[in-house]
Amino acid sequence: MFSCGEREGGGPSALRWMCCVCGGGCWSFCVIFKFIFGGFWIIIVVKVCWFGFEGGLLGATWVLEGVECMCDYVVLPLLNSSFEPGRAREVVEGFVDVDLRNIARAELFYFTGRAEECCEITRGYLSSRVIELRLSACILYGYSNLTLGNVAAAKRGMEGIQSCLKLAMKKKVPADVYASCLLAGYVGAVLLHLPTDGMPAFGEYSRMLPEGLRLFATYVMAHHTYLNGDIWSAYGMGKAALFMADRSYPISMTYIHCMMAVCAINRKHKQEAQEEMLRSWELAKMDGFLEPFIEHHGLLRGLIEACIRNRDPEAYQRITEGVISFSRGWMALHNPENRRKVTGELSTMEFSIAMLASGGWTNKEIREHLGISINTVKHYLTDIFCKLNVKKRDELKKFMLK
């Protein structure tokens, strides 16, 4: 197509324009027309440049009680994009539609650990009439605010997801739109380890999603399966999804490899867990995607320390800073009575060791896993017990994740 974003502007909702740079380097003028025809929003893109004229149908929108469901709009467009690692920013700027590009930028900010900038963009889309934009905004706004420790704002995002899902369940919306709403509903519950009671089964609808979102849906359902205690089924779901994928989707695949690493380390398959962890890091590092590792730090049980700390100290430091902030929001949501002790006093290394110790790992196993001396392990455990005011490993469980 062509690259855009040098200058852009807007007017009424029926018309948008932007100045762009074509692939050949010449300036062009792009106009996006929106109008209703037969109950559908029709969107046409016209581009005029030195060499002539280009035009095309961008999409058609189905209108429902003030909410638009756009055929060519998807939830989380960057996550749904196939690209080579290292080209995420190029993909973001390649979106022609201003709103899609804004949501993709918000995704980029979120996944690279820039939660405040993500919130600034998504706040303006929380009441969007385009349901895909609203769902994307609610997911990103909710999780960004959780990372920032703003629990009330995070809940607002999650409530927005539920309102869209309830509307989709109540009204007769297209199946692919319903699938997107259902995916967002599970994202808002499963990844926060909240109950999914009363939510429709997702399996039959996942095939209606585009491939990038379908891969992410597999990650979400694998996470759900893991939380239900079926560890190797969760691992197998991820492995099968990666095997069947036709193209590379770095964000979704990063999450899947992370989940497979979580499953393997839960069963003390250390070599396999580290291999999955490194595959995940290879997909993520060139674009600076840190958030998947921040979100999964506790469940990864020291894998970040074992695999990333020495390989990329700068990235590890940023992950550590993100973990501390994310943990405050998480504990405020799940375990407020222990919030100060865990998030205010334990370092990320101490938390990882506490997770391992509470999961039945011996000092020798922790030493081998993290590559530190046995005396260092003992020193960490002494400090952890003192800070949390506990006397034995079993007492750590009330402070830890599953």
CSV table of C-alpha atoms in Angstrom, one decimal:
chain,number,residue,atom,x,y,z
A,1,MET,CA,0.0,0.0,0.0
A,2,PHE,CA,1.7,3.2,1.2
A,3,SER,CA,3.2,4.6,4.4
A,4,CYS,CA,1.4,7.4,6.2
A,5,GLY,CA,1.4,9.5,9.3
A,6,GLU,CA,3.5,12.5,8.4
A,7,ARG,CA,0.5,14.7,8.7
A,8,GLU,CA,-3.1,13.9,9.4
A,9,GLY,CA,-6.3,15.7,10.2
A,10,GLY,CA,-10.0,15.2,10.6
A,11,GLY,CA,-13.3,16.8,10.2
A,12,PRO,CA,-16.9,15.4,10.5
A,13,SER,CA,-17.3,11.7,11.3
A,14,ALA,CA,-18.1,11.1,7.6
A,15,LEU,CA,-14.8,12.4,6.3
A,16,ARG,CA,-11.2,12.0,7.3
A,17,TRP,CA,-8.0,13.0,5.5
A,18,MET,CA,-4.3,12.6,5.8
A,19,CYS,CA,-1.1,13.6,4.0
A,20,CYS,CA,1.1,10.6,3.3
A,21,VAL,CA,4.3,9.5,1.6
A,22,CYS,CA,3.9,6.9,-1.1
A,23,GLY,CA,6.3,4.0,-1.5
A,24,GLY,CA,8.1,5.9,-4.2
A,25,GLY,CA,8.7,8.9,-2.0
A,26,CYS,CA,6.1,11.3,-3.4
A,27,TRP,CA,3.5,13.1,-1.4
A,28,SER,CA,0.0,12.0,-1.6
A,29,PHE,CA,-3.4,13.1,-0.3
A,30,CYS,CA,-5.7,10.4,1.2
A,31,VAL,CA,-9.4,10.9,1.9
A,32,ILE,CA,-11.6,8.4,3.8
A,33,PHE,CA,-15.3,8.7,3.1
A,34,LYS,CA,-17.9,7.1,5.4
A,35,PHE,CA,-21.6,6.9,4.6
A,36,ILE,CA,-24.6,4.7,5.4
A,37,PHE,CA,-26.1,2.5,2.6
A,38,GLY,CA,-28.8,-0.1,3.3
A,39,GLY,CA,-28.1,-0.1,7.1
A,40,PHE,CA,-24.4,-0.4,6.6
A,41,TRP,CA,-21.6,2.1,7.0
A,42,ILE,CA,-19.5,2.0,3.8
A,43,ILE,CA,-16.0,3.3,4.0
A,44,ILE,CA,-14.0,4.2,0.9
A,45,VAL,CA,-10.3,5.2,0.8
A,46,VAL,CA,-9.2,7.5,-2.1
A,47,LYS,CA,-5.5,8.4,-2.6
A,48,VAL,CA,-4.3,11.0,-5.1
A,49,CYS,CA,-0.6,11.5,-5.9
A,50,TRP,CA,1.8,12.4,-8.6
A,51,PHE,CA,1.2,9.3,-10.6
A,52,GLY,CA,-2.6,9.2,-10.6
A,53,PHE,CA,-5.4,7.8,-8.5
A,54,GLU,CA,-5.9,4.9,-6.2
A,55,GLY,CA,-9.1,4.0,-4.4
A,56,GLY,CA,-10.8,1.1,-2.7
A,57,LEU,CA,-13.4,-0.2,-0.3
A,58,LEU,CA,-12.0,-0.3,3.2
A,59,GLY,CA,-14.9,-1.9,5.0
A,60,ALA,CA,-18.5,-2.1,5.8
A,61,THR,CA,-19.9,-1.5,9.3
A,62,TRP,CA,-23.0,-3.1,10.8
A,63,VAL,CA,-24.9,-0.7,13.1
A,64,LEU,CA,-26.5,-1.8,16.4
A,65,GLU,CA,-28.0,0.7,18.9
A,66,GLY,CA,-25.2,3.2,18.6
A,67,VAL,CA,-22.4,0.6,18.3
A,68,GLU,CA,-20.7,0.0,15.0
A,69,CYS,CA,-19.2,-3.4,14.1
A,70,MET,CA,-16.7,-2.9,11.3
A,71,CYS,CA,-15.9,-5.9,9.1
A,72,ASP,CA,-12.3,-4.8,8.5
A,73,TYR,CA,-11.7,-3.6,12.0
A,74,VAL,CA,-10.4,-6.2,14.5
A,75,VAL,CA,-9.7,-6.2,18.2
A,76,LEU,CA,-6.1,-5.5,19.0
A,77,PRO,CA,-4.9,-4.9,15.4
A,78,LEU,CA,-1.2,-5.0,16.1
A,79,LEU,CA,-1.4,-8.3,18.0
A,80,ASN,CA,-3.4,-9.6,15.1
A,81,SER,CA,-0.7,-8.6,12.6
A,82,SER,CA,1.9,-10.9,11.1
A,83,PHE,CA,5.3,-9.4,10.8
A,84,GLU,CA,9.0,-10.1,11.3
A,85,PRO,CA,10.4,-9.4,14.7
A,86,GLY,CA,11.8,-5.9,14.9
A,87,ARG,CA,9.2,-4.3,12.5
A,88,ALA,CA,6.3,-3.6,14.9
A,89,ARG,CA,6.7,0.2,14.6
A,90,GLU,CA,6.6,0.0,10.9
A,91,VAL,CA,3.4,-2.1,11.1
A,92,VAL,CA,1.8,0.5,13.3
A,93,GLU,CA,2.5,3.4,11.0
A,94,GLY,CA,1.2,1.3,8.1
A,95,PHE,CA,-2.4,1.3,9.2
A,96,VAL,CA,-4.3,3.7,6.9
A,97,ASP,CA,-7.3,4.2,9.2
A,98,VAL,CA,-6.5,6.8,11.9
A,99,ASP,CA,-8.4,5.0,14.7
A,100,LEU,CA,-6.9,1.6,13.9
A,101,ARG,CA,-3.4,3.2,13.9
A,102,ASN,CA,-4.1,4.9,17.2
A,103,ILE,CA,-5.2,1.6,18.8
A,104,ALA,CA,-2.1,-0.1,17.3
A,105,ARG,CA,0.1,2.6,18.8
A,106,ALA,CA,-1.6,2.1,22.2
A,107,GLU,CA,-0.8,-1.7,21.9
A,108,LEU,CA,2.8,-0.9,21.0
A,109,PHE,CA,3.1,1.4,24.1
A,110,TYR,CA,1.5,-1.3,26.3
A,111,PHE,CA,3.6,-4.2,25.2
A,112,THR,CA,6.8,-2.2,25.4
A,113,GLY,CA,6.1,-1.1,29.0
A,114,ARG,CA,4.8,2.4,28.4
A,115,ALA,CA,1.5,2.1,30.2
A,116,GLU,CA,0.9,5.8,30.8
A,117,GLU,CA,1.1,6.6,27.0
A,118,CYS,CA,-1.2,3.6,26.3
A,119,CYS,CA,-3.8,5.0,28.8
A,120,GLU,CA,-3.7,8.5,27.2
A,121,ILE,CA,-4.7,7.0,23.8
A,122,THR,CA,-7.2,4.4,24.9
A,123,ARG,CA,-9.1,6.7,27.3
A,124,GLY,CA,-10.7,8.4,24.3
A,125,TYR,CA,-12.0,5.2,22.8
A,126,LEU,CA,-13.7,3.7,25.9
A,127,SER,CA,-17.1,4.8,24.6
A,128,SER,CA,-16.4,4.4,20.9
A,129,ARG,CA,-19.3,3.5,18.7
A,130,VAL,CA,-17.1,1.0,16.9
A,131,ILE,CA,-17.2,-2.1,19.1
A,132,GLU,CA,-13.8,-3.4,18.0
A,133,LEU,CA,-12.2,-0.1,19.0
A,134,ARG,CA,-14.1,0.0,22.3
A,135,LEU,CA,-13.1,-3.6,23.1
A,136,SER,CA,-9.4,-2.9,22.3
A,137,ALA,CA,-9.4,0.3,24.3
A,138,CYS,CA,-11.1,-1.4,27.4
A,139,ILE,CA,-8.6,-4.3,27.4
A,140,LEU,CA,-5.5,-2.0,27.0
A,141,TYR,CA,-6.8,0.7,29.4
A,142,GLY,CA,-7.7,-2.0,32.0
A,143,TYR,CA,-4.3,-3.7,31.9
A,144,SER,CA,-2.3,-0.5,31.6
A,145,ASN,CA,-3.9,0.9,34.7
A,146,LEU,CA,-3.3,-2.4,36.6
A,147,THR,CA,0.4,-2.0,35.6
A,148,LEU,CA,0.2,1.5,37.0
A,149,GLY,CA,-1.4,0.4,40.2
A,150,ASN,CA,-4.7,2.3,39.4
A,151,VAL,CA,-7.2,-0.4,40.4
A,152,ALA,CA,-10.3,1.7,40.1
A,153,ALA,CA,-9.4,2.7,36.5
A,154,ALA,CA,-8.5,-0.9,35.7
A,155,LYS,CA,-11.9,-2.1,36.8
A,156,ARG,CA,-13.5,0.5,34.6
A,157,GLY,CA,-11.8,-1.1,31.6
A,158,MET,CA,-12.9,-4.5,32.6
A,159,GLU,CA,-16.5,-3.3,33.2
A,160,GLY,CA,-16.4,-1.9,29.6
A,161,ILE,CA,-15.5,-5.3,28.3
A,162,GLN,CA,-18.4,-6.9,30.1
A,163,SER,CA,-20.9,-4.3,28.9
A,164,CYS,CA,-19.9,-5.0,25.3
A,165,LEU,CA,-20.2,-8.8,25.9
A,166,LYS,CA,-23.6,-8.5,27.4
A,167,LEU,CA,-24.8,-6.4,24.5
A,168,ALA,CA,-23.5,-8.9,22.0
A,169,MET,CA,-25.2,-11.8,23.9
A,170,LYS,CA,-28.5,-9.8,24.0
A,171,LYS,CA,-28.5,-8.6,20.4
A,172,LYS,CA,-28.1,-10.6,17.2
A,173,VAL,CA,-24.6,-9.5,16.2
A,174,PRO,CA,-22.5,-11.2,13.4
A,175,ALA,CA,-20.7,-14.3,14.6
A,176,ASP,CA,-17.2,-12.9,14.2
A,177,VAL,CA,-18.1,-9.8,16.3
A,178,TYR,CA,-19.6,-12.1,19.0
A,179,ALA,CA,-16.3,-14.1,18.9
A,180,SER,CA,-14.3,-10.9,19.5
A,181,CYS,CA,-16.5,-9.9,22.4
A,182,LEU,CA,-16.2,-13.3,23.9
A,183,LEU,CA,-12.4,-13.3,23.5
A,184,ALA,CA,-12.3,-9.9,25.2
A,185,GLY,CA,-14.5,-11.3,28.0
A,186,TYR,CA,-12.1,-14.1,28.7
A,187,VAL,CA,-9.1,-11.8,28.5
A,188,GLY,CA,-10.7,-9.7,31.1
A,189,ALA,CA,-11.3,-12.7,33.4
A,190,VAL,CA,-8.8,-15.5,32.8
A,191,LEU,CA,-5.6,-13.4,32.7
A,192,LEU,CA,-6.6,-11.8,36.0
A,193,HIS,CA,-7.4,-15.2,37.5
A,194,LEU,CA,-11.0,-14.2,38.0
A,195,PRO,CA,-13.9,-16.7,37.6
A,196,THR,CA,-15.6,-17.3,34.2
A,197,ASP,CA,-18.8,-18.7,35.6
A,198,GLY,CA,-21.7,-18.0,33.4
A,199,MET,CA,-19.6,-17.1,30.3
A,200,PRO,CA,-20.4,-19.0,27.1
A,201,ALA,CA,-17.9,-21.7,26.0
A,202,PHE,CA,-15.4,-20.1,23.7
A,203,GLY,CA,-14.1,-23.1,21.7
A,204,GLU,CA,-16.6,-23.1,18.8
A,205,TYR,CA,-16.2,-19.4,18.3
A,206,SER,CA,-12.4,-19.2,18.1
A,207,ARG,CA,-12.4,-20.4,14.5
A,208,MET,CA,-14.2,-17.3,13.5
A,209,LEU,CA,-11.3,-15.1,14.6
A,210,PRO,CA,-8.5,-14.1,12.2
A,211,GLU,CA,-5.3,-16.1,12.7
A,212,GLY,CA,-3.4,-13.7,15.0
A,213,LEU,CA,-6.3,-13.3,17.4
A,214,ARG,CA,-7.0,-17.0,17.2
A,215,LEU,CA,-3.5,-17.7,18.4
A,216,PHE,CA,-3.9,-15.3,21.2
A,217,ALA,CA,-7.3,-16.9,22.1
A,218,THR,CA,-5.4,-20.3,22.3
A,219,TYR,CA,-3.0,-18.7,24.8
A,220,VAL,CA,-5.9,-17.4,26.8
A,221,MET,CA,-7.7,-20.8,26.9
A,222,ALA,CA,-4.3,-22.5,27.7
A,223,HIS,CA,-3.9,-20.1,30.6
A,224,HIS,CA,-7.5,-21.0,31.7
A,225,THR,CA,-6.7,-24.7,31.4
A,226,TYR,CA,-3.5,-24.2,33.4
A,227,LEU,CA,-5.4,-22.5,36.2
A,228,ASN,CA,-7.8,-25.4,36.3
A,229,GLY,CA,-4.8,-27.7,37.0
A,230,ASP,CA,-4.5,-29.5,33.7
A,231,ILE,CA,-0.9,-28.4,33.1
A,232,TRP,CA,0.1,-30.7,30.2
A,233,SER,CA,-3.1,-30.1,28.3
A,234,ALA,CA,-2.4,-26.4,28.5
A,235,TYR,CA,1.1,-27.0,27.2
A,236,GLY,CA,-0.2,-29.2,24.3
A,237,MET,CA,-2.7,-26.5,23.3
A,238,GLY,CA,0.1,-24.0,22.8
A,239,LYS,CA,2.3,-26.5,21.0
A,240,ALA,CA,-0.5,-27.5,18.6
A,241,ALA,CA,-1.4,-23.9,17.9
A,242,LEU,CA,2.2,-23.0,17.0
A,243,PHE,CA,2.5,-26.0,14.8
A,244,MET,CA,-0.6,-25.1,12.8
A,245,ALA,CA,0.2,-21.4,12.4
A,246,ASP,CA,0.8,-20.3,8.8
A,247,ARG,CA,2.7,-17.1,9.5
A,248,SER,CA,4.6,-15.4,12.3
A,249,TYR,CA,2.6,-13.4,14.8
A,250,PRO,CA,5.3,-12.2,17.3
A,251,ILE,CA,3.0,-10.9,20.1
A,252,SER,CA,0.6,-13.8,20.2
A,253,MET,CA,3.4,-16.3,19.9
A,254,THR,CA,5.4,-14.6,22.6
A,255,TYR,CA,2.5,-15.2,24.9
A,256,ILE,CA,2.1,-18.8,23.9
A,257,HIS,CA,5.8,-19.6,24.5
A,258,CYS,CA,5.5,-17.9,27.9
A,259,MET,CA,2.6,-20.0,28.8
A,260,MET,CA,4.4,-23.2,27.7
A,261,ALA,CA,7.4,-22.2,29.8
A,262,VAL,CA,5.0,-21.6,32.8
A,263,CYS,CA,3.6,-25.2,32.3
A,264,ALA,CA,7.0,-26.8,32.0
A,265,ILE,CA,8.6,-25.0,35.0
A,266,ASN,CA,5.5,-25.8,37.1
A,267,ARG,CA,6.4,-29.5,36.6
A,268,LYS,CA,10.2,-28.9,37.1
A,269,HIS,CA,11.1,-29.6,33.5
A,270,LYS,CA,13.8,-27.0,33.7
A,271,GLN,CA,15.5,-27.5,30.3
A,272,GLU,CA,12.3,-27.5,28.4
A,273,ALA,CA,11.0,-24.4,30.3
A,274,GLN,CA,14.2,-22.5,29.6
A,275,GLU,CA,14.0,-23.4,25.9
A,276,GLU,CA,10.4,-22.0,25.7
A,277,MET,CA,11.4,-19.0,27.6
A,278,LEU,CA,14.3,-18.2,25.2
A,279,ARG,CA,12.0,-18.7,22.2
A,280,SER,CA,9.6,-16.2,23.7
A,281,TRP,CA,12.4,-13.7,24.3
A,282,GLU,CA,13.8,-14.1,20.8
A,283,LEU,CA,10.4,-13.1,19.4
A,284,ALA,CA,10.0,-10.2,21.7
A,285,LYS,CA,13.4,-8.6,22.3
A,286,MET,CA,13.8,-6.8,18.9
A,287,ASP,CA,10.6,-4.8,19.4
A,288,GLY,CA,11.2,-4.3,23.1
A,289,PHE,CA,8.0,-6.3,24.1
A,290,LEU,CA,8.5,-6.5,27.8
A,291,GLU,CA,4.9,-6.7,29.1
A,292,PRO,CA,4.4,-10.5,28.5
A,293,PHE,CA,7.3,-11.1,30.9
A,294,ILE,CA,6.1,-8.6,33.4
A,295,GLU,CA,2.7,-10.2,33.5
A,296,HIS,CA,4.0,-13.7,33.9
A,297,HIS,CA,7.0,-13.0,36.2
A,298,GLY,CA,5.6,-14.8,39.2
A,299,LEU,CA,4.3,-17.8,37.2
A,300,LEU,CA,7.6,-18.2,35.4
A,301,ARG,CA,9.2,-19.0,38.7
A,302,GLY,CA,12.7,-17.5,38.2
A,303,LEU,CA,13.0,-18.2,34.4
A,304,ILE,CA,13.4,-14.5,33.7
A,305,GLU,CA,16.2,-14.4,36.2
A,306,ALA,CA,17.8,-17.5,34.8
A,307,CYS,CA,17.4,-16.6,31.1
A,308,ILE,CA,17.4,-12.8,30.7
A,309,ARG,CA,19.2,-11.3,33.7
A,310,ASN,CA,22.7,-12.0,32.4
A,311,ARG,CA,21.9,-12.0,28.7
A,312,ASP,CA,20.3,-8.5,28.7
A,313,PRO,CA,20.8,-6.6,32.0
A,314,GLU,CA,19.2,-3.5,30.7
A,315,ALA,CA,16.0,-5.2,29.6
A,316,TYR,CA,16.0,-7.2,32.9
A,317,GLN,CA,16.1,-4.0,34.9
A,318,ARG,CA,13.1,-2.6,33.0
A,319,ILE,CA,11.2,-5.8,33.5
A,320,THR,CA,12.0,-5.7,37.2
A,321,GLU,CA,10.6,-2.1,37.4
A,322,GLY,CA,7.5,-3.2,35.6
A,323,VAL,CA,7.0,-6.2,37.8
A,324,ILE,CA,7.1,-4.2,41.0
A,325,SER,CA,4.4,-1.8,39.6
A,326,PHE,CA,2.3,-4.6,38.1
A,327,SER,CA,2.4,-6.6,41.4
A,328,ARG,CA,1.1,-3.7,43.4
A,329,GLY,CA,-2.0,-3.5,41.1
A,330,TRP,CA,-2.4,-7.3,41.1
A,331,MET,CA,-2.2,-7.6,44.9
A,332,ALA,CA,-4.6,-4.7,45.4
A,333,LEU,CA,-7.1,-6.6,43.3
A,334,HIS,CA,-6.5,-10.1,44.7
A,335,ASN,CA,-4.9,-10.0,48.1
A,336,PRO,CA,-5.1,-6.5,49.5
A,337,GLU,CA,-4.4,-7.5,53.1
A,338,ASN,CA,-0.9,-8.8,52.0
A,339,ARG,CA,-0.3,-6.1,49.4
A,340,ARG,CA,2.2,-4.0,51.4
A,341,LYS,CA,4.3,-6.9,52.6
A,342,VAL,CA,4.8,-8.6,49.2
A,343,THR,CA,5.0,-5.6,46.8
A,344,GLY,CA,6.6,-3.2,49.2
A,345,GLU,CA,9.3,-5.4,50.7
A,346,LEU,CA,10.2,-8.3,48.4
A,347,SER,CA,12.5,-7.7,45.4
A,348,THR,CA,11.7,-9.5,42.2
A,349,MET,CA,14.5,-12.0,42.9
A,350,GLU,CA,13.1,-12.6,46.4
A,351,PHE,CA,9.6,-13.1,45.0
A,352,SER,CA,10.9,-15.6,42.4
A,353,ILE,CA,12.7,-17.6,45.1
A,354,ALA,CA,9.6,-17.4,47.4
A,355,MET,CA,7.5,-18.8,44.5
A,356,LEU,CA,9.9,-21.7,44.0
A,357,ALA,CA,10.2,-22.4,47.7
A,358,SER,CA,6.4,-22.4,48.2
A,359,GLY,CA,6.1,-24.8,45.3
A,360,GLY,CA,8.2,-27.4,46.9
A,361,TRP,CA,11.6,-26.7,45.3
A,362,THR,CA,14.6,-27.6,47.5
A,363,ASN,CA,17.5,-25.2,48.1
A,364,LYS,CA,19.6,-27.3,45.7
A,365,GLU,CA,17.0,-27.2,43.0
A,366,ILE,CA,16.7,-23.4,43.4
A,367,ARG,CA,20.5,-23.0,43.2
A,368,GLU,CA,20.8,-25.0,40.0
A,369,HIS,CA,17.8,-23.2,38.4
A,370,LEU,CA,19.0,-19.7,39.2
A,371,GLY,CA,22.7,-20.3,38.9
A,372,ILE,CA,23.5,-19.0,42.4
A,373,SER,CA,25.3,-20.6,45.4
A,374,ILE,CA,23.4,-22.6,48.0
A,375,ASN,CA,24.4,-20.0,50.7
A,376,THR,CA,22.9,-17.3,48.6
A,377,VAL,CA,19.7,-19.2,48.4
A,378,LYS,CA,19.6,-19.6,52.2
A,379,HIS,CA,20.4,-15.9,52.7
A,380,TYR,CA,17.5,-15.0,50.4
A,381,LEU,CA,15.1,-17.3,52.2
A,382,THR,CA,16.1,-15.9,55.6
A,383,ASP,CA,15.4,-12.4,54.4
A,384,ILE,CA,12.1,-13.5,52.8
A,385,PHE,CA,10.9,-15.2,56.0
A,386,CYS,CA,11.8,-12.2,58.1
A,387,LYS,CA,10.1,-9.7,55.8
A,388,LEU,CA,6.9,-11.7,55.6
A,389,ASN,CA,7.0,-12.8,59.2
A,390,VAL,CA,6.7,-16.5,58.5
A,391,LYS,CA,8.7,-19.4,59.9
A,392,LYS,CA,8.3,-22.2,57.2
A,393,ARG,CA,7.8,-22.6,53.5
A,394,ASP,CA,4.2,-23.7,53.6
A,395,GLU,CA,3.3,-20.3,55.1
A,396,LEU,CA,4.6,-18.6,52.0
A,397,LYS,CA,1.7,-20.0,49.9
A,398,LYS,CA,-0.8,-17.4,51.1
A,399,PHE,CA,1.4,-14.7,49.7
A,400,MET,CA,2.2,-16.4,46.3
A,401,LEU,CA,0.4,-17.1,43.0
A,402,LYS,CA,-0.8,-20.5,42.0
